[in-house]
Coordinates of C-alpha atoms in Angstrom, one line a residue:
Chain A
X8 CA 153.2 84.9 201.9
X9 CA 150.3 85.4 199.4
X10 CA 147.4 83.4 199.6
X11 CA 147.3 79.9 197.5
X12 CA 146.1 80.1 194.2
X13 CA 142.7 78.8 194.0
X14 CA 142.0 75.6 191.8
X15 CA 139.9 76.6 188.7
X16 CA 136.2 76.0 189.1
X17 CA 136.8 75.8 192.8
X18 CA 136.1 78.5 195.6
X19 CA 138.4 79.6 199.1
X20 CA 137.0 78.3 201.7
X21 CA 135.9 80.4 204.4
X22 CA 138.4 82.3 207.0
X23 CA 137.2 82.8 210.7
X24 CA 139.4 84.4 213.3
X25 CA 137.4 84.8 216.7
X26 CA 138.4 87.4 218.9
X27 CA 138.9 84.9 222.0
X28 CA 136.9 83.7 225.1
X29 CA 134.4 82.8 222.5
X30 CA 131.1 81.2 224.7
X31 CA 131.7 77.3 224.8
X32 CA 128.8 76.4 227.1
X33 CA 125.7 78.4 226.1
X34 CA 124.9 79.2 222.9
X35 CA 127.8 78.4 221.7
X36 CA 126.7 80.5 218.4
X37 CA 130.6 81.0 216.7
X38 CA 131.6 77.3 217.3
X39 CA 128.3 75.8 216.1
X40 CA 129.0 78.2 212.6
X41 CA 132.5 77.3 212.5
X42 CA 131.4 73.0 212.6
X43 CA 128.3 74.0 210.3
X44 CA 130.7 75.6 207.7
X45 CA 132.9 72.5 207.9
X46 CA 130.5 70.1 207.1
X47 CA 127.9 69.7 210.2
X48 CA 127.6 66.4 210.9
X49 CA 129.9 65.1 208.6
X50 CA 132.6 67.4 209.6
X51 CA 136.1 65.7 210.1
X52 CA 138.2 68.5 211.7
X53 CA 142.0 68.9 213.2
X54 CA 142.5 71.1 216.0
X55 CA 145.5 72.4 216.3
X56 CA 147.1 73.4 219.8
X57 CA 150.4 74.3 218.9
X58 CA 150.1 78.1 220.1
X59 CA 148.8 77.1 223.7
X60 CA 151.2 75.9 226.3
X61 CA 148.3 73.8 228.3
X62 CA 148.1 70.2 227.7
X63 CA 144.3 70.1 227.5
X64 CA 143.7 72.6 225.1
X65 CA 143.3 70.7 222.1
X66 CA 141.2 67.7 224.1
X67 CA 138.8 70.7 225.3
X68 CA 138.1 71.5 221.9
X69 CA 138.0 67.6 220.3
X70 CA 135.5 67.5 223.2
X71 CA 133.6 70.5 222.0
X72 CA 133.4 69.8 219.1
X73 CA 132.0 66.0 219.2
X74 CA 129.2 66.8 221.4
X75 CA 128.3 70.0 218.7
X76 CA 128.0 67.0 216.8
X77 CA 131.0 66.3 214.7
X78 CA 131.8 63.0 212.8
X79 CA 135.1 63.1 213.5
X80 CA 137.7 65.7 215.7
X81 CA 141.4 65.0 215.8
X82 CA 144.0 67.0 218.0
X83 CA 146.9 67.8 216.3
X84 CA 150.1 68.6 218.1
X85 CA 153.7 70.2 216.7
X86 CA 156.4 70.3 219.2
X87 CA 159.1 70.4 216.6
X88 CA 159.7 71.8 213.1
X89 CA 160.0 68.4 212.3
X90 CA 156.5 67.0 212.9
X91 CA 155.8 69.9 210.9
X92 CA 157.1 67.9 207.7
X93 CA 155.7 64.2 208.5
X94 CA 154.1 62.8 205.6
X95 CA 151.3 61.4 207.6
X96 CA 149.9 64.3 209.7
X97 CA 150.0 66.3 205.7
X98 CA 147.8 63.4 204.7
X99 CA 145.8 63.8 207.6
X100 CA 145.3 67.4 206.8
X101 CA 144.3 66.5 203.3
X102 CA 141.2 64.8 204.8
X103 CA 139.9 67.3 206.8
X104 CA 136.6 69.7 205.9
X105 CA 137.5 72.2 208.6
X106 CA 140.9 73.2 210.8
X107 CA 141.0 75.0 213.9
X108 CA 143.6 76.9 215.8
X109 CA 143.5 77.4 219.2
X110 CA 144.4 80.1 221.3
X111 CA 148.1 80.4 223.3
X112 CA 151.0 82.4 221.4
X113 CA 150.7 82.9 217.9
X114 CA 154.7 83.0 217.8
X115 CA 154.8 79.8 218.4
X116 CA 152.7 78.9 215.3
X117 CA 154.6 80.8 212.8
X118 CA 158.0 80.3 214.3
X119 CA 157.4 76.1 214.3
X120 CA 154.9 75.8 211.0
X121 CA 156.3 78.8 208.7
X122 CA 157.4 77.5 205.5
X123 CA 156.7 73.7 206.3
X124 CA 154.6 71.2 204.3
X125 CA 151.8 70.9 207.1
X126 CA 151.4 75.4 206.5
X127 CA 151.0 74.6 202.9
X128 CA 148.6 71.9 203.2
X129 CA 146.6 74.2 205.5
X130 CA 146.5 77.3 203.0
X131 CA 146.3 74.4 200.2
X132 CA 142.8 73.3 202.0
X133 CA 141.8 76.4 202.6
X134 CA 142.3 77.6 199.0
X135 CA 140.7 74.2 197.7
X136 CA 137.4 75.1 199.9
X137 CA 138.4 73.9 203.5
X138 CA 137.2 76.3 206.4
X139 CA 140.3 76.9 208.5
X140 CA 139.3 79.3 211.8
X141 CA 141.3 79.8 214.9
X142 CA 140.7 81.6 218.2
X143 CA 142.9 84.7 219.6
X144 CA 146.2 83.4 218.8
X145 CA 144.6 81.2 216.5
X146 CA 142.7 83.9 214.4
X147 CA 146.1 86.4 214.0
X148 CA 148.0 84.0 212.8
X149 CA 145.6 83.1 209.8
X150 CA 146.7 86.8 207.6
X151 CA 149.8 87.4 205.7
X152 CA 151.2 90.2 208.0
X153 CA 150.4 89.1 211.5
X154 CA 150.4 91.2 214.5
X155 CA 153.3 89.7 216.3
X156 CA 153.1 91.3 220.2
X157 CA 152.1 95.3 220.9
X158 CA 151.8 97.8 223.7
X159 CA 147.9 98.9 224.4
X160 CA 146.2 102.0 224.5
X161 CA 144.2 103.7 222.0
X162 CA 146.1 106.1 220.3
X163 CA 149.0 104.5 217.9
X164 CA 152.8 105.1 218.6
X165 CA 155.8 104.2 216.3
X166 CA 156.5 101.2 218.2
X167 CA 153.3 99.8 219.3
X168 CA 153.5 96.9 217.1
X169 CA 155.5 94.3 215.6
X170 CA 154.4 92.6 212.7
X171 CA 155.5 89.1 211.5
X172 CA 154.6 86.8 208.6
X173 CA 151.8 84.8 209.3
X174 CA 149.8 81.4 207.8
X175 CA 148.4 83.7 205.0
X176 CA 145.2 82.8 204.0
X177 CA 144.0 86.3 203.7
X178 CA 146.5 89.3 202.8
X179 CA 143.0 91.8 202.9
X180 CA 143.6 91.9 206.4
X181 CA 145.2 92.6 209.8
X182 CA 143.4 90.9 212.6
X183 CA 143.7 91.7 215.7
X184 CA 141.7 90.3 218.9
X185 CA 140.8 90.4 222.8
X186 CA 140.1 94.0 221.4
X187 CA 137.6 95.7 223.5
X188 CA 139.3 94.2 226.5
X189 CA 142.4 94.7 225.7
X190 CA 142.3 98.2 224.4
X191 CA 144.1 96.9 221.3
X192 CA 143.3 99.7 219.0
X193 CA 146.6 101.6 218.8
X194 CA 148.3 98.8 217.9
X195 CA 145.9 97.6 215.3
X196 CA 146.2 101.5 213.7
X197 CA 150.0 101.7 214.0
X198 CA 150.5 98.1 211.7
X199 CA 148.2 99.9 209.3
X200 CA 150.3 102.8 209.5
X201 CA 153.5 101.0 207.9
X202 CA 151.7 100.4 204.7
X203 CA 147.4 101.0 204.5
X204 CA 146.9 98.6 202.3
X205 CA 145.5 96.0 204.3
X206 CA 141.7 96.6 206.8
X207 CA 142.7 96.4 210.3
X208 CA 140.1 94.3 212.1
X209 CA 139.6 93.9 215.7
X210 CA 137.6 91.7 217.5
X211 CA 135.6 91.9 220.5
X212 CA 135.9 88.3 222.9
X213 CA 133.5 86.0 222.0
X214 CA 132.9 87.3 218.4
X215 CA 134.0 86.5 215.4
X216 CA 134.6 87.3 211.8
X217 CA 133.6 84.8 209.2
X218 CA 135.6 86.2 205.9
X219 CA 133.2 84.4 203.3
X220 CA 135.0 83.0 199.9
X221 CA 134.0 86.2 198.0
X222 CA 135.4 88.2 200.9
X223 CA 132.4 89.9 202.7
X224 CA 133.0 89.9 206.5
X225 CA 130.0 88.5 208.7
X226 CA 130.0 89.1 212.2
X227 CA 129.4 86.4 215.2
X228 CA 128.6 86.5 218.5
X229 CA 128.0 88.9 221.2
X230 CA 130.3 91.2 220.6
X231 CA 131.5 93.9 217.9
X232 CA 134.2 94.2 214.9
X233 CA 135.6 97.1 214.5
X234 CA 136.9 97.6 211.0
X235 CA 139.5 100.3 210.5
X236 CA 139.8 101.2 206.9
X237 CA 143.4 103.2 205.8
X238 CA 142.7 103.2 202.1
X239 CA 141.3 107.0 202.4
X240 CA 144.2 107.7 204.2
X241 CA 145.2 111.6 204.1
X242 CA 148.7 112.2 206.1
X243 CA 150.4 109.4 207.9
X244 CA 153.8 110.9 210.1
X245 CA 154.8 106.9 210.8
X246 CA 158.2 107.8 208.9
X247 CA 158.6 111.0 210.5
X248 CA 158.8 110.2 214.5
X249 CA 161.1 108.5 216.8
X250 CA 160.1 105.1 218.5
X251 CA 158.2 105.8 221.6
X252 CA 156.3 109.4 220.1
X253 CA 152.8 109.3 218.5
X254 CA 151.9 109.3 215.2
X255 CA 149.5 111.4 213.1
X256 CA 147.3 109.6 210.8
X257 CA 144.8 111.7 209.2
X258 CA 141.6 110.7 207.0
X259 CA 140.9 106.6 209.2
X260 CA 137.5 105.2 208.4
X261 CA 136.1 102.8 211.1
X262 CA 133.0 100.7 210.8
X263 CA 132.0 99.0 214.1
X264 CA 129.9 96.1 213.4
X265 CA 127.8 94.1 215.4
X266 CA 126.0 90.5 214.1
X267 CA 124.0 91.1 211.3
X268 CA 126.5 94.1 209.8
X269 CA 128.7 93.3 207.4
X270 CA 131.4 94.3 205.4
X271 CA 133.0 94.0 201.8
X272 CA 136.7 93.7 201.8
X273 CA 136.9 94.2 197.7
X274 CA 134.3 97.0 197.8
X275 CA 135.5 98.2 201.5
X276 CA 131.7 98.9 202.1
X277 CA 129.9 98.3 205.6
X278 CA 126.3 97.4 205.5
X279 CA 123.7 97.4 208.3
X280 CA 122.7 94.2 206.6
X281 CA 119.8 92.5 208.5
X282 CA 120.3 95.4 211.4
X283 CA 117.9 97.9 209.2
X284 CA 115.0 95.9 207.6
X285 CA 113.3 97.9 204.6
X286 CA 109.9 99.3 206.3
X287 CA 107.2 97.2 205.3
Chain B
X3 CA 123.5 125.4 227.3
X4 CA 124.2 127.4 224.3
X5 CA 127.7 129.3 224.1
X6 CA 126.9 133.0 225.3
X7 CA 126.7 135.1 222.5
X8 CA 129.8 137.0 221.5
X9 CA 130.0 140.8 221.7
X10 CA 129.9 142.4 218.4
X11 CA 133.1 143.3 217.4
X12 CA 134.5 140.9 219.7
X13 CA 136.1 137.3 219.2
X14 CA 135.6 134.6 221.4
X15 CA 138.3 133.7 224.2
X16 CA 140.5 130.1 223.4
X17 CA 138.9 127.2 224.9
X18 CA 142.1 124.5 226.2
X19 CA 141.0 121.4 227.2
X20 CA 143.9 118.9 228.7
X21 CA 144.1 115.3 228.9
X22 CA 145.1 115.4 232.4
X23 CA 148.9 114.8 234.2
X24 CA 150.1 117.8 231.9
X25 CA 153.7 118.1 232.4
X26 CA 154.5 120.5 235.6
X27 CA 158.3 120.4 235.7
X28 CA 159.9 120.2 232.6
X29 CA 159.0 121.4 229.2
X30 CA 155.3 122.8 230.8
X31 CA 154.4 123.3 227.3
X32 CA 151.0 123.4 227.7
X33 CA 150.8 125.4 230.9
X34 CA 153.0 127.8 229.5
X35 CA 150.8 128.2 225.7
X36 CA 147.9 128.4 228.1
X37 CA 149.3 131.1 229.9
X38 CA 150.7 132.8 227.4
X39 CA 147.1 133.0 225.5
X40 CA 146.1 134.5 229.0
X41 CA 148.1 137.6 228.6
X42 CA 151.6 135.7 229.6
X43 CA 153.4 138.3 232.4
X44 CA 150.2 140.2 232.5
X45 CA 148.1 137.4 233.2
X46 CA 145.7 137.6 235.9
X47 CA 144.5 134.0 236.2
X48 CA 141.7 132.4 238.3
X49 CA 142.2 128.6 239.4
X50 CA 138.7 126.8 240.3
X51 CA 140.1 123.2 242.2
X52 CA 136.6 122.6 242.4
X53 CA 136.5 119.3 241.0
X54 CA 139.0 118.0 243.2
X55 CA 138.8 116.6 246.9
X56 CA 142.6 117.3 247.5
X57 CA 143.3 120.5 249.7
X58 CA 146.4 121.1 247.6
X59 CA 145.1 121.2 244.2
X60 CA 144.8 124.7 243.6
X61 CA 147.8 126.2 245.6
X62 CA 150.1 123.8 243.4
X63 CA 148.7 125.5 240.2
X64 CA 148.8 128.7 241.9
X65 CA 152.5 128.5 242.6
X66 CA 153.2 126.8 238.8
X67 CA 150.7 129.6 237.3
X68 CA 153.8 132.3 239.0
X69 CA 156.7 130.5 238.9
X70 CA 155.9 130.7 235.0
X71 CA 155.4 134.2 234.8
X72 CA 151.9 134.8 235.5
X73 CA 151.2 138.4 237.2
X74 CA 148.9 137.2 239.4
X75 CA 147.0 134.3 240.6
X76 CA 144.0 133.7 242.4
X77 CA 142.7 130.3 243.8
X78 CA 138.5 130.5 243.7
X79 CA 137.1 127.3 245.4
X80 CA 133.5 126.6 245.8
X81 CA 132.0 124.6 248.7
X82 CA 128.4 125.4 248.1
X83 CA 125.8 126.4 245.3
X84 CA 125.4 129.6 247.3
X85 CA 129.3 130.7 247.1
X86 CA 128.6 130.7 243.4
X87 CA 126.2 133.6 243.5
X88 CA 128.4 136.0 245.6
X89 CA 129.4 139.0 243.8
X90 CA 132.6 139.5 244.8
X91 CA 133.7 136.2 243.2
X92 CA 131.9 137.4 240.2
X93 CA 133.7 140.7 240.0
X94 CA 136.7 138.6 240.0
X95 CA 135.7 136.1 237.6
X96 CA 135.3 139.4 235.5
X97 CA 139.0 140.8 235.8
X98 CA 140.7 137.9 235.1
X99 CA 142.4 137.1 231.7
X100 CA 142.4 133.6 231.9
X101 CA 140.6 131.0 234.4
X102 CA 141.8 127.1 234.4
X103 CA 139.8 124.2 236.5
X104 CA 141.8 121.6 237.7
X105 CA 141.1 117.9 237.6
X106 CA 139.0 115.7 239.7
X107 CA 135.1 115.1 239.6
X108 CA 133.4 116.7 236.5
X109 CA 130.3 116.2 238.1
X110 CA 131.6 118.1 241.2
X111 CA 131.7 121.1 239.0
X112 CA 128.6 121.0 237.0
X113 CA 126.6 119.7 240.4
X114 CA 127.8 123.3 242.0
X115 CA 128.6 125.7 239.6
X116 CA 125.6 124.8 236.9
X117 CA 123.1 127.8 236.5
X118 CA 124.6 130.0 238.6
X119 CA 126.0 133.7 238.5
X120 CA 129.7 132.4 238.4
X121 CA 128.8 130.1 235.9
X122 CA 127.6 133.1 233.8
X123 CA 130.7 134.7 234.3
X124 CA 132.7 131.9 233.1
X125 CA 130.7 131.8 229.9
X126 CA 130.2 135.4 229.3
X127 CA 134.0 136.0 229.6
X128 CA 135.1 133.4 227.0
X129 CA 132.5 135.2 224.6
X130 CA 134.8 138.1 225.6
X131 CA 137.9 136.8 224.8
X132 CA 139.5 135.5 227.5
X133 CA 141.0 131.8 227.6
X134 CA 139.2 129.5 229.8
X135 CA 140.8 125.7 230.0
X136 CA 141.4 122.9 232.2
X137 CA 142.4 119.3 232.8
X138 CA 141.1 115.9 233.0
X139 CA 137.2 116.8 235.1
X140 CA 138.2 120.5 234.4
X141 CA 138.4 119.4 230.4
X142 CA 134.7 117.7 230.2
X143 CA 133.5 120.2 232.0
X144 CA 133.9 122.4 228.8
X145 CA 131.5 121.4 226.9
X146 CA 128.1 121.7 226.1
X147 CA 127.4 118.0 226.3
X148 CA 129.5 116.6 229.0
X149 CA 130.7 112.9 229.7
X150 CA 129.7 112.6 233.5
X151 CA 131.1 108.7 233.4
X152 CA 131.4 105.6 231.1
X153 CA 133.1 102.4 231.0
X154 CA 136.2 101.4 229.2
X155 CA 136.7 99.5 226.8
X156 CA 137.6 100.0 222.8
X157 CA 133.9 99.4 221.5
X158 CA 130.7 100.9 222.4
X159 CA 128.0 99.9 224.3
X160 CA 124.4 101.0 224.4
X161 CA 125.2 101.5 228.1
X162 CA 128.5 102.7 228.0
X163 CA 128.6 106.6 228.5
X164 CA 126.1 109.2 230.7
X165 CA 126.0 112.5 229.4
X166 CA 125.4 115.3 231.1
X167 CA 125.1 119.2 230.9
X168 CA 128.6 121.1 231.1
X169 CA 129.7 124.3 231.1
X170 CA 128.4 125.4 227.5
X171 CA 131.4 127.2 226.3
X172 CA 131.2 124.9 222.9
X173 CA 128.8 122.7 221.5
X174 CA 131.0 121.6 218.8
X175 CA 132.6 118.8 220.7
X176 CA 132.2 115.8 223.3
X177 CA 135.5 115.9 225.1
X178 CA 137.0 112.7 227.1
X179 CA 140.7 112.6 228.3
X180 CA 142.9 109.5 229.6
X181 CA 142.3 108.5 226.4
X182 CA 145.1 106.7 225.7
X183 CA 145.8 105.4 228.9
X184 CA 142.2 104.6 230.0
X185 CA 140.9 103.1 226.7
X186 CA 138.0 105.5 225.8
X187 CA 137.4 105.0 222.8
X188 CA 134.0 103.1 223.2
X189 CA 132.7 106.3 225.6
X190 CA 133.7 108.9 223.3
X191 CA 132.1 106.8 220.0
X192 CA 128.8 105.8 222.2
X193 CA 128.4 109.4 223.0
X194 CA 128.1 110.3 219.5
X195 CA 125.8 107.5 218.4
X196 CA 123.4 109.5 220.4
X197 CA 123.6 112.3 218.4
X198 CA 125.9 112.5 215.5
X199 CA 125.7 116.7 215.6
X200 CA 129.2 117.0 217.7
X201 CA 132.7 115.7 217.1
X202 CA 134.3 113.5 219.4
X203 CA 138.1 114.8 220.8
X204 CA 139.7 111.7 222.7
X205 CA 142.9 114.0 224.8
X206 CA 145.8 111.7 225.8
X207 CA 147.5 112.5 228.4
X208 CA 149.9 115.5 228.8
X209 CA 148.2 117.0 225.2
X210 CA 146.0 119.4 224.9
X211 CA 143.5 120.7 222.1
X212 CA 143.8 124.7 221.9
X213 CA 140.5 125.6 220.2
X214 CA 141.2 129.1 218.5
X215 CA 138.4 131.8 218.6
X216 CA 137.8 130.4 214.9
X217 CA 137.0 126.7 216.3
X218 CA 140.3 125.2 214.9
X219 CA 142.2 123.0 217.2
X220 CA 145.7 122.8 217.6
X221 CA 147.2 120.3 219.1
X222 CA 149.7 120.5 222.4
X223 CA 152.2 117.8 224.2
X224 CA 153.5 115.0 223.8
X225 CA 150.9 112.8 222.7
X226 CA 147.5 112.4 220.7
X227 CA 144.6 113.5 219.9
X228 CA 141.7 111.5 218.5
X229 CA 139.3 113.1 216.7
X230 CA 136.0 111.2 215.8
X231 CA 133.7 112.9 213.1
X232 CA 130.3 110.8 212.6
X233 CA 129.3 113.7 210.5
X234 CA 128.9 111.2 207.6
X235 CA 127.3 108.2 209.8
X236 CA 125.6 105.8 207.5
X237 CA 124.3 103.5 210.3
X238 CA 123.7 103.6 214.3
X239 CA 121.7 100.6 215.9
X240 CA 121.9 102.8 219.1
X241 CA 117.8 103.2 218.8
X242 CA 117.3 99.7 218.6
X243 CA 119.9 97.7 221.1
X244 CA 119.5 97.0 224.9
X245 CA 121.4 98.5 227.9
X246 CA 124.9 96.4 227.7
X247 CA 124.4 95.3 223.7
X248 CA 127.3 96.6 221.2
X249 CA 126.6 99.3 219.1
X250 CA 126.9 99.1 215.4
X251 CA 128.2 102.3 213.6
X252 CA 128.7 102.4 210.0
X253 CA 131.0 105.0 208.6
X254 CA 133.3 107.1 211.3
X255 CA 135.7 109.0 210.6
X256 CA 138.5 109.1 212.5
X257 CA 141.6 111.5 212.6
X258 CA 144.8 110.9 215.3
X259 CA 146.3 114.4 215.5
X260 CA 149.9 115.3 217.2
X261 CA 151.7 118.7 217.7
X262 CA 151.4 120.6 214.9
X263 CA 148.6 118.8 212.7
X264 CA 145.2 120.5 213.2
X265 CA 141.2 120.1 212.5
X266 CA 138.8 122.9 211.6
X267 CA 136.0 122.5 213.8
X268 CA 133.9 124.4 211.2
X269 CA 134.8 122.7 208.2
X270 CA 135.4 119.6 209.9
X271 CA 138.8 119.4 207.8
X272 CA 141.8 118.0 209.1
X273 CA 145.6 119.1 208.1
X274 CA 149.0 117.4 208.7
X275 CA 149.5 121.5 209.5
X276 CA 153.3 121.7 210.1
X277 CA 153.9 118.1 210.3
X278 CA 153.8 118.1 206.3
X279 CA 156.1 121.0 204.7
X280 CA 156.0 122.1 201.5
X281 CA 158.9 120.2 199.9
X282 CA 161.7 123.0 198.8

C-alpha cells in the first residue's frame, strides 16, 4: 500500500525502525530519540504489542517510556481483527504524538491490522506528522513490501525471502533487522532482487534508522546500517534460476553507516555527515 | 610479498581459490576444471595437507586427484620450517604441473612455509604457468594479504579481521571462504577499509574463483561469489574508531557472481558472461 497522502502545509512525521535489542538500561540513546521526536515531555504515545507473544511486552515499554519521561504511555493490544475496527482505540490513536511497535512476529501485525481502520489511522498519523517507530518485528512491518520470514547467509538465493505487504509508511525502503547477528544480508539482496526499486536497509541490534520527513536516513546507536542500493543495478539472474540456486546480481552499491553518517533516500547519497569535520 | 615476476614470453599459471567442502563425489566440477588446467591425464600434481591436523587429508585428495584422471600424484607434507628448504622437495615442487593445499589452518601454512625455498618454488612456478589452488586455509593462503582470523558477523568492526602475509601469488585480492555459510561479510569489508588497493572475493562454499593468467575470474560450483570493489570508497572511519566500534564505509561496490558471470580483475568490470546471451 502507498503511503498516505500528506495534508497540504503539513509534513510526514518521522519513520524509525530499530534493528532490535536496542539498549533499554544505559544510555538508552534510540528510545530517548524516539520519545524526544514524539513530543518529549509532552509525548502521549501507544505501544503496540500485537507482534509479541509475551504478556509483558507492552507494560515493559509503557514502563520505559514513563520513567524517560513521558506524559502519557498507553499499551495497546489486538487479539482479533475486530479490535482492529473499534471506534474507540481509532480515537485513541488520533491522540497520540508518537506509536510504537514492539518486537515479536511481524506476521502477526499485518495478518491482524492489514486493511483495518486502526492501520489507517496509524499511516494517517504518521502522514499528518506523528512519529510511528517500532523495534525488530516492529521496524519491518513499517515499509510497503515487508520482509515476511528468510533463510540467512550472505550470499542471496531465489528463495531466501518472502515478501508481504506491510503498514506502509515508507515504500523507499526494505528494512531488514537483527542484521549483523543474524547474517541477514542474502535475504535483504534477494527481495531487492525481485524489483530494485526500493534501498534495502539492514540494521545492526541496538541501532536504528530515523527516516526524517524529507527522507534522509540518520543512524542511532551503537551499531551500523548497511544501506544496499539496487538502482545501479547491471545484470540480475533472479528470473533465470530455480528455487534453491544463487543468484547473480551485478553492479550493488552498499553504504555502511555508523551514527553520524547519513543517507538520502531521494538523492540515494551517503554522507560521512558529522564523521569527517572540515579541517579547521 | 610481491608476485614473482613472470618469465618473458611466459604467462602466468591460474590461481583457484575454493570456498571449502568442494564437491568430491558427484559432479567434482571444480576438482576436475582444476585438474584439467593442470595438464588433465598428464597432470603431475603436488598436494601440500599442510594446513590440516587430520592424517588423512592429503591421501583422500591423492586418491580423488587419480581417480579423476590425474597421471600422477604426490602428497608433500611439511612438519618443520627446515623440511621446506630440502631440495629434493624443491625439485619436485619444480616438475609438477599443478600443486593444490588443502584446508585447515591458514596460518599453519604461512607459519611454516613463509620465506622459505619451497615457498619460492610455489611462487616461481605460478609465474611459470602452472596452476596452483586450494581450499578453505589452502584459499587465503593465496594471497598477498591474507585473512589469518576474524569474527562473524554481516558488518565491520574496527577489530574484526587480522591480516597477515600469504603466499604472494596475487595482490589483487583479499580472499575469505565460508562465506555464505559463516557470515563474512564484515571480515572481508573490514579488510579492505584498511586499504582500499585490493578487491574483496567472499567464496561460498563448493565455488570456486579461477583467476585466468589475464586476472579475470571465473566462477565455479554451485554457489556464489561476492565480490567487493572499494575502488571508489568515498568514506572509511577505520582511522578514527576504537577496537570493537562499527566501521563506516561510504560507497562499495558490490558484485554476487555465479557460474558463468565473471569480473576483470584488471579493469575491475563485471559481466553477466554467459548468464546473459545475446538475444537471437
Amino acid at each position: 500500500m502507498a503511503p498516505s497522502r500528506i495534508p497540504d502545509g503539513e509534513q510526514r512525521g518521522w519513520i524509525v525502525p530499530i534493528g532490535g535489542a536496542e539498549d533499554k538500561e544505559h544510555d538508552t540513546a534510540i528510545l530517548r530519540r524516539f520519545l524526544k521526536l514524539s513530543g518529549g515531555s509532552s509525548a502521549d504515545l501507544v505501544v503496540i504489542p500485537t507482534a509479541s507473544r509475551l504478556a509483558d511486552t507492552g507494560d515493559r515499554y509503557e514502563k520505559l517510556f514513563l520513567e524517560l519521561g513521558a506524559a502519557q504511555v498507553e499499551v495497546m493490544d489486538f487479539d482479533t481483527r475486530r479490535d482492529c475496527h473499534e471506534p474507540g482505540r481509532v480515537q485513541r490513536l488520533e491522540r497520540a504524538s508518537g506509536i510504537f511497535f514492539t518486537g515479536g512476529n511481524q506476521l502477526r501485525i499485518s495478518t491482524m491490522l492489514g486493511g483495518t481502520p486502526v492501520a489507517q489511522a496509524i499511516r494517517a498519523r504518521n502522514a499528518q506528522g506523528v512519529t510511528v517507530g517500532g523495534t525488530s518485528a516492529g521496524a519491518s512491518i513499517l515499509s510497503e513490501h515487508m520482509i515476511a520470514y528468510g533463510v540467512e547467509g550472505a550470499s542471496p538465493r531465489a528463495d531466501s525471502v518472502r515478501l508481504a505487504p506491510g503498514l506502509g509508511l515508507t515504500n523507499r525502503v526494505v528494512i531488514d533487522q537483527h542484521f549483523r547477528q543474524r547474517d541477514r544480508l542474502g535475504r535483504l539482496v534477494a527481495s531487492l532482487a525481485y524489483n530494485p526499486f526500493a534501498v534495502g536497509i539492514g540494521l545492526d541490534e541496538d541501532t536504528a534508522a530515523f527516516i526524517s520527513p524529507d527522507n534522509t536516513i540518520e543512524v542511532e546507536g551503537s551499531g551500523s546500517v548497511t544501506v544496499v542500493d539496487a538502482d545501479d543495478l547491471q545484470f540480475s539472474s533472479m528470473h533465470l534460476v530455480g528455487e534453491n540456486e544463487p543468484v547473480c546480481l551485478l553492479g550493488l552499491g552498499v553504504h555502511i553507516l555508523t551514527k553520524g553518517a547519513t543517507f538520502n533516500l531521494n538523492t540515494r547519497k551517503a554522507s560521512a555527515g558529522s564523521l569527517a569535520p572540515p579541517k579547521t
